[in-house]
Amino acid sequence: MPFIYDRTVHFRDTDAAGVVYFANVLAFCHEGYEAAIATTGIELPEFFRGTRVAVPIVHASVDFFRPMQCGDRLQIHLTPKLLSRSEFEISYAIYFAEATHKAIGKAITRHVCIHPETRSRKELPKPLAHWLHQWSGTIEQTKIEQTKGE
């Protein structure tokens, strides 16, 4: 079951043609990611400060199927998936809030957990692993993948 993040498109999100500037869709997705991890009790200031671990995005992509404009109410459905002990991916499906039967866009972000000083891969911290289990919808598959090596 995905985490659902509601967002209204603001004028500042659009370009001169009146549609959402492409890079802002990734910002919408990241807002949803922040809201989702906060639901498990992860303190956002501590998490994003990166003192114990850093979790940078190493890949991102977006596909657009319909334009989004100022005033549109969106629903962003995010589903995380564990890829290894130190890496996960989030799939985002973007819908108009009134019509969640057909996606208007989709995105993917891939994240790698690293030590903030050495920049070497590090196992995901337990709170983040818990978040992945909570929202992935495939808890058993996640447990199986966790037992695999890198």
Coordinates of N, CA and C in Angstrom, one line a residue:
M1 N 0.8 -1.2 0.0 CA 0.0 0.0 0.0 C 0.9 1.2 0.0
P2 N 0.7 2.2 -0.9 CA 1.6 3.3 -1.0 C 1.2 4.4 0.1
F3 N 2.2 5.2 0.4 CA 2.0 6.4 1.1 C 1.4 7.5 0.2
I4 N 0.4 8.2 0.6 CA -0.3 9.2 -0.3 C 0.0 10.6 0.2
Y5 N 0.6 11.4 -0.6 CA 0.9 12.8 -0.3 C 0.0 13.7 -1.1
D6 N -0.7 14.6 -0.5 CA -1.6 15.6 -1.2 C -0.8 16.9 -1.4
R7 N -0.9 17.5 -2.6 CA -0.2 18.7 -2.9 C -1.0 19.5 -3.9
T8 N -1.1 20.8 -3.7 CA -1.7 21.7 -4.6 C -0.6 22.4 -5.4
V9 N -0.7 22.5 -6.7 CA 0.3 23.2 -7.5 C 0.1 24.7 -7.3
H10 N 1.2 25.4 -7.0 CA 1.1 26.9 -6.8 C 1.7 27.6 -8.0
F11 N 1.4 28.8 -8.2 CA 1.9 29.6 -9.3 C 3.4 29.6 -9.4
R12 N 4.1 29.6 -8.2 CA 5.5 29.6 -8.2 C 6.1 28.3 -8.8
D13 N 5.3 27.2 -8.9 CA 5.7 25.9 -9.4 C 5.7 25.9 -10.9
T14 N 5.1 26.9 -11.6 CA 4.9 26.8 -13.0 C 6.0 27.7 -13.8
D15 N 6.0 27.4 -15.1 CA 7.0 28.1 -15.9 C 6.2 29.2 -16.7
A16 N 6.8 29.8 -17.7 CA 6.2 30.9 -18.5 C 5.0 30.4 -19.3
A17 N 5.0 29.1 -19.6 CA 3.8 28.5 -20.3 C 2.6 28.1 -19.4
G18 N 2.8 28.3 -18.1 CA 1.7 28.1 -17.2 C 1.6 26.6 -16.7
V19 N 2.6 25.8 -17.0 CA 2.6 24.4 -16.6 C 3.8 24.2 -15.6
V20 N 3.6 23.1 -14.8 CA 4.7 22.9 -13.8 C 6.0 22.7 -14.5
Y21 N 7.0 23.4 -14.0 CA 8.4 23.3 -14.4 C 8.8 21.9 -14.1
F22 N 9.5 21.2 -15.0 CA 9.8 19.8 -14.9 C 10.5 19.4 -13.6
A23 N 11.5 20.2 -13.2 CA 12.3 19.9 -12.0 C 11.4 20.0 -10.7
N24 N 10.4 20.8 -10.7 CA 9.5 21.0 -9.6 C 8.8 19.7 -9.2
V25 N 8.5 18.8 -10.2 CA 7.9 17.6 -9.9 C 8.7 16.7 -9.0
L26 N 10.0 16.7 -9.2 CA 10.9 16.0 -8.3 C 10.9 16.6 -6.9
A27 N 10.7 17.9 -6.8 CA 10.6 18.6 -5.5 C 9.3 18.1 -4.8
F28 N 8.2 18.0 -5.6 CA 6.9 17.5 -5.1 C 7.1 16.1 -4.5
C29 N 7.8 15.3 -5.3 CA 8.1 13.9 -4.8 C 8.9 13.9 -3.6
H30 N 9.9 14.8 -3.5 CA 10.7 14.8 -2.3 C 9.9 15.3 -1.1
E31 N 9.0 16.2 -1.3 CA 8.1 16.6 -0.2 C 7.4 15.4 0.3
G32 N 6.9 14.6 -0.6 CA 6.1 13.4 -0.2 C 7.0 12.4 0.6
Y33 N 8.3 12.3 0.1 CA 9.2 11.4 0.8 C 9.5 11.9 2.2
E34 N 9.6 13.2 2.4 CA 9.8 13.8 3.7 C 8.6 13.5 4.6
A35 N 7.4 13.7 4.1 CA 6.2 13.5 4.8 C 6.1 12.0 5.2
A36 N 6.4 11.1 4.3 CA 6.3 9.7 4.6 C 7.3 9.2 5.7
I37 N 8.5 9.7 5.6 CA 9.5 9.2 6.6 C 9.1 9.8 8.0
A38 N 8.5 11.0 8.0 CA 8.1 11.6 9.3 C 7.1 10.8 10.0
T39 N 6.3 10.1 9.2 CA 5.2 9.3 9.8 C 5.7 8.2 10.7
T40 N 6.9 7.7 10.5 CA 7.5 6.7 11.3 C 8.3 7.2 12.5
G41 N 8.2 8.5 12.7 CA 8.9 9.1 13.9 C 10.3 9.6 13.6
I42 N 10.8 9.5 12.4 CA 12.1 10.0 12.1 C 12.1 11.5 12.2
E43 N 13.0 12.0 13.0 CA 13.1 13.5 13.1 C 13.8 14.0 11.9
L44 N 13.1 14.8 11.1 CA 13.6 15.3 9.9 C 14.9 16.2 10.0
P45 N 14.9 17.1 11.0 CA 16.2 17.9 11.1 C 17.4 17.0 11.3
E46 N 17.3 16.0 12.2 CA 18.4 15.1 12.5 C 18.7 14.2 11.3
F47 N 17.7 13.7 10.6 CA 17.9 12.8 9.5 C 18.6 13.6 8.3
F48 N 18.2 14.8 8.0 CA 18.8 15.5 6.9 C 20.1 16.2 7.3
R49 N 20.4 16.3 8.6 CA 21.6 16.9 9.0 C 22.8 16.0 8.6
G50 N 22.5 14.7 8.5 CA 23.5 13.7 8.0 C 24.7 13.5 8.9
T51 N 24.5 13.6 10.2 CA 25.7 13.4 11.1 C 26.1 11.9 11.3
R52 N 25.1 11.0 11.3 CA 25.4 9.6 11.5 C 25.4 8.9 10.1
V53 N 24.5 9.2 9.3 CA 24.4 8.6 7.9 C 24.0 9.7 7.0
A54 N 24.3 9.6 5.7 CA 23.7 10.4 4.7 C 23.0 9.5 3.7
V55 N 21.9 10.0 3.1 CA 21.2 9.1 2.2 C 20.9 10.0 0.9
P56 N 22.0 10.2 0.1 CA 21.8 11.0 -1.1 C 21.0 10.2 -2.2
I57 N 20.4 11.0 -3.0 CA 19.8 10.5 -4.2 C 20.8 10.3 -5.3
V58 N 20.9 9.1 -5.8 CA 22.0 8.8 -6.8 C 21.4 8.7 -8.2
H59 N 20.1 8.6 -8.3 CA 19.4 8.6 -9.6 C 18.0 9.1 -9.5
A60 N 17.5 9.8 -10.5 CA 16.2 10.3 -10.5 C 15.7 10.4 -11.9
S61 N 14.4 10.1 -12.1 CA 13.8 10.2 -13.5 C 12.3 10.6 -13.3
V62 N 11.8 11.3 -14.3 CA 10.4 11.7 -14.3 C 9.8 11.5 -15.7
D63 N 8.6 11.0 -15.8 CA 7.9 10.9 -17.0 C 6.6 11.6 -16.8
F64 N 6.2 12.4 -17.9 CA 5.0 13.2 -17.8 C 4.0 12.7 -18.8
F65 N 2.7 12.5 -18.4 CA 1.7 12.1 -19.3 C 0.6 13.2 -19.6
R66 N 0.5 14.1 -18.7 CA -0.4 15.3 -18.8 C 0.2 16.5 -18.1
P67 N -0.1 17.7 -18.6 CA 0.4 18.9 -17.9 C -0.3 19.1 -16.6
M68 N 0.5 19.7 -15.7 CA 0.0 20.1 -14.4 C 0.0 21.6 -14.3
Q69 N -1.0 22.3 -13.8 CA -1.1 23.7 -13.9 C -1.5 24.3 -12.5
C70 N -1.3 25.6 -12.3 CA -1.6 26.2 -11.1 C -3.0 25.9 -10.6
G71 N -3.2 25.5 -9.4 CA -4.5 25.2 -8.8 C -4.8 23.7 -8.9
D72 N -4.1 23.0 -9.7 CA -4.4 21.5 -9.7 C -4.1 20.9 -8.4
R73 N -5.0 20.1 -7.9 CA -4.7 19.3 -6.7 C -4.2 17.9 -7.1
L74 N -3.1 17.6 -6.5 CA -2.4 16.3 -6.9 C -2.4 15.4 -5.7
Q75 N -2.3 14.1 -6.1 CA -2.0 13.1 -5.1 C -0.8 12.3 -5.6
I76 N 0.2 12.2 -4.7 CA 1.4 11.5 -5.1 C 1.5 10.3 -4.3
H77 N 1.5 9.1 -5.0 CA 1.5 7.8 -4.3 C 3.0 7.4 -4.3
L78 N 3.6 7.2 -3.2 CA 5.0 6.7 -3.2 C 5.1 5.3 -2.6
T79 N 5.9 4.5 -3.2 CA 6.1 3.2 -2.8 C 7.6 2.9 -2.8
P80 N 8.2 2.7 -1.6 CA 9.6 2.4 -1.5 C 9.9 1.0 -1.7
K81 N 11.1 0.6 -2.1 CA 11.5 -0.7 -2.3 C 13.0 -0.9 -2.0
L82 N 13.3 -1.8 -1.1 CA 14.6 -2.1 -0.7 C 15.4 -2.8 -1.8
L83 N 16.5 -2.3 -2.2 CA 17.3 -2.9 -3.3 C 18.5 -3.7 -2.7
S84 N 19.0 -3.2 -1.6 CA 20.1 -3.9 -0.9 C 20.1 -3.4 0.5
R85 N 21.1 -3.8 1.3 CA 21.2 -3.4 2.7 C 21.5 -1.9 2.8
S86 N 22.0 -1.3 1.7 CA 22.4 0.1 1.8 C 21.6 1.0 0.7
E87 N 20.7 0.4 0.0 CA 20.1 1.1 -1.2 C 18.6 0.8 -1.3
F88 N 17.9 1.9 -1.6 CA 16.5 1.7 -1.9 C 16.0 2.6 -3.0
E89 N 14.9 2.3 -3.5 CA 14.3 3.1 -4.6 C 12.9 3.5 -4.2
I90 N 12.4 4.6 -4.6 CA 11.0 5.0 -4.4 C 10.4 5.3 -5.7
S91 N 9.2 4.6 -5.9 CA 8.4 4.9 -7.1 C 7.3 5.8 -6.8
Y92 N 7.1 6.8 -7.6 CA 6.0 7.8 -7.4 C 5.1 7.7 -8.5
A93 N 3.8 7.7 -8.2 CA 2.7 7.8 -9.2 C 2.0 9.1 -8.9
I94 N 1.8 10.0 -9.9 CA 1.2 11.3 -9.7 C -0.1 11.3 -10.4
Y95 N -1.1 11.7 -9.6 CA -2.5 11.8 -10.1 C -3.1 13.1 -9.8
F96 N -4.2 13.5 -10.6 CA -5.0 14.6 -10.2 C -5.9 14.0 -9.1
A97 N -6.0 14.8 -8.0 CA -6.7 14.3 -6.8 C -8.1 13.8 -7.1
E98 N -8.8 14.4 -8.1 CA -10.2 14.0 -8.4 C -10.2 12.8 -9.3
A99 N -9.1 12.3 -9.8 CA -9.1 11.2 -10.8 C -7.9 10.4 -10.6
T100 N -7.9 9.5 -9.6 CA -6.7 8.7 -9.3 C -6.7 7.4 -10.0
H101 N -7.5 7.3 -11.1 CA -7.5 6.1 -11.8 C -6.5 6.1 -13.0
K102 N -6.0 7.3 -13.3 CA -5.0 7.3 -14.4 C -3.9 8.3 -14.1
A103 N -2.7 7.8 -14.0 CA -1.5 8.6 -13.6 C -1.2 9.7 -14.7
I104 N -0.9 10.9 -14.2 CA -0.5 12.0 -15.0 C 1.0 12.1 -15.1
G105 N 1.7 11.4 -14.3 CA 3.2 11.4 -14.3 C 3.7 10.3 -13.4
K106 N 4.9 10.0 -13.5 CA 5.6 9.0 -12.6 C 7.0 9.4 -12.5
A107 N 7.6 9.0 -11.3 CA 9.0 9.3 -11.1 C 9.6 8.2 -10.3
I108 N 10.9 8.2 -10.3 CA 11.7 7.2 -9.5 C 12.9 8.0 -8.9
T109 N 13.2 7.7 -7.6 CA 14.4 8.2 -7.1 C 15.1 7.0 -6.4
R110 N 16.4 6.9 -6.6 CA 17.2 5.8 -6.0 C 18.1 6.5 -4.9
H111 N 18.2 5.9 -3.8 CA 18.9 6.5 -2.6 C 20.0 5.4 -2.1
V112 N 21.1 5.9 -1.7 CA 22.2 5.1 -1.1 C 22.6 5.6 0.2
C113 N 22.6 4.7 1.2 CA 23.0 5.1 2.5 C 24.6 5.1 2.6
I114 N 25.2 6.2 3.1 CA 26.6 6.2 3.2 C 27.0 6.8 4.5
H115 N 28.3 6.6 4.9 CA 28.9 7.3 6.0 C 29.2 8.7 5.6
P116 N 28.8 9.7 6.3 CA 29.0 11.1 5.9 C 30.4 11.6 5.7
E117 N 31.3 11.0 6.4 CA 32.7 11.4 6.2 C 33.5 10.6 5.2
T118 N 33.4 9.2 5.3 CA 34.2 8.4 4.4 C 33.5 8.2 3.0
R119 N 32.2 8.5 3.0 CA 31.4 8.3 1.8 C 31.3 6.9 1.3
S120 N 31.6 6.0 2.2 CA 31.5 4.5 1.9 C 30.0 4.1 2.3
R121 N 29.6 3.1 1.6 CA 28.2 2.5 1.8 C 28.1 2.1 3.3
K122 N 26.9 2.2 3.8 CA 26.6 1.9 5.1 C 25.2 1.2 5.2
E123 N 25.0 0.3 6.0 CA 23.7 -0.3 6.2 C 22.6 0.7 6.6
L124 N 21.4 0.6 6.0 CA 20.4 1.5 6.4 C 20.1 1.5 7.9
P125 N 19.9 2.7 8.5 CA 19.6 2.7 9.9 C 18.2 2.1 10.2
K126 N 18.0 1.5 11.4 CA 16.8 0.8 11.7 C 15.5 1.6 11.4
P127 N 15.5 2.9 11.8 CA 14.2 3.6 11.6 C 13.9 3.7 10.1
L128 N 14.9 3.9 9.3 CA 14.7 4.0 7.8 C 14.3 2.6 7.3
A129 N 14.9 1.5 7.8 CA 14.5 0.2 7.4 C 13.0 -0.1 7.8
H130 N 12.6 0.4 8.9 CA 11.2 0.2 9.4 C 10.3 1.0 8.5
W131 N 10.7 2.2 8.1 CA 9.9 2.9 7.1 C 9.7 2.2 5.8
L132 N 10.7 1.6 5.3 CA 10.7 0.8 4.1 C 9.7 -0.4 4.3
H133 N 9.8 -1.1 5.4 CA 8.8 -2.2 5.6 C 7.4 -1.7 5.7
Q134 N 7.2 -0.5 6.3 CA 5.8 0.0 6.5 C 5.1 0.3 5.2
W135 N 5.9 0.9 4.3 CA 5.2 1.5 3.1 C 5.5 0.7 1.8
S136 N 6.4 -0.3 1.9 CA 6.7 -1.1 0.7 C 5.6 -1.9 0.2
G137 N 4.7 -2.4 1.1 CA 3.6 -3.3 0.7 C 4.1 -4.7 0.5
T138 N 5.4 -4.9 0.6 CA 5.9 -6.3 0.3 C 6.9 -6.6 1.5
I139 N 6.4 -6.7 2.7 CA 7.3 -6.9 3.8 C 8.1 -8.2 3.7
E140 N 7.4 -9.3 3.3 CA 8.1 -10.5 3.2 C 9.2 -10.4 2.1
Q141 N 9.0 -9.8 1.0 CA 10.0 -9.7 0.0 C 11.2 -8.8 0.5
T142 N 10.8 -7.8 1.2 CA 11.9 -6.9 1.8 C 12.7 -7.7 2.8
K143 N 12.1 -8.6 3.6 CA 12.9 -9.4 4.5 C 13.8 -10.3 3.7
I144 N 13.3 -10.9 2.7 CA 14.2 -11.8 1.9 C 15.3 -11.1 1.3
E145 N 15.1 -9.9 0.7 CA 16.1 -9.1 0.1 C 17.2 -8.6 1.1
Q146 N 16.7 -8.4 2.3 CA 17.7 -7.9 3.4 C 18.7 -9.0 3.7
T147 N 18.3 -10.3 3.5 CA 19.2 -11.3 3.9 C 20.3 -11.5 2.8
K148 N 20.0 -11.0 1.6 CA 21.0 -11.1 0.5 C 22.2 -10.1 0.8
G149 N 23.3 -10.4 0.3 CA 24.5 -9.5 0.4 C 24.3 -8.3 -0.5
E150 N 25.3 -7.5 -0.6 CA 25.2 -6.3 -1.5 C 25.2 -6.7 -2.9

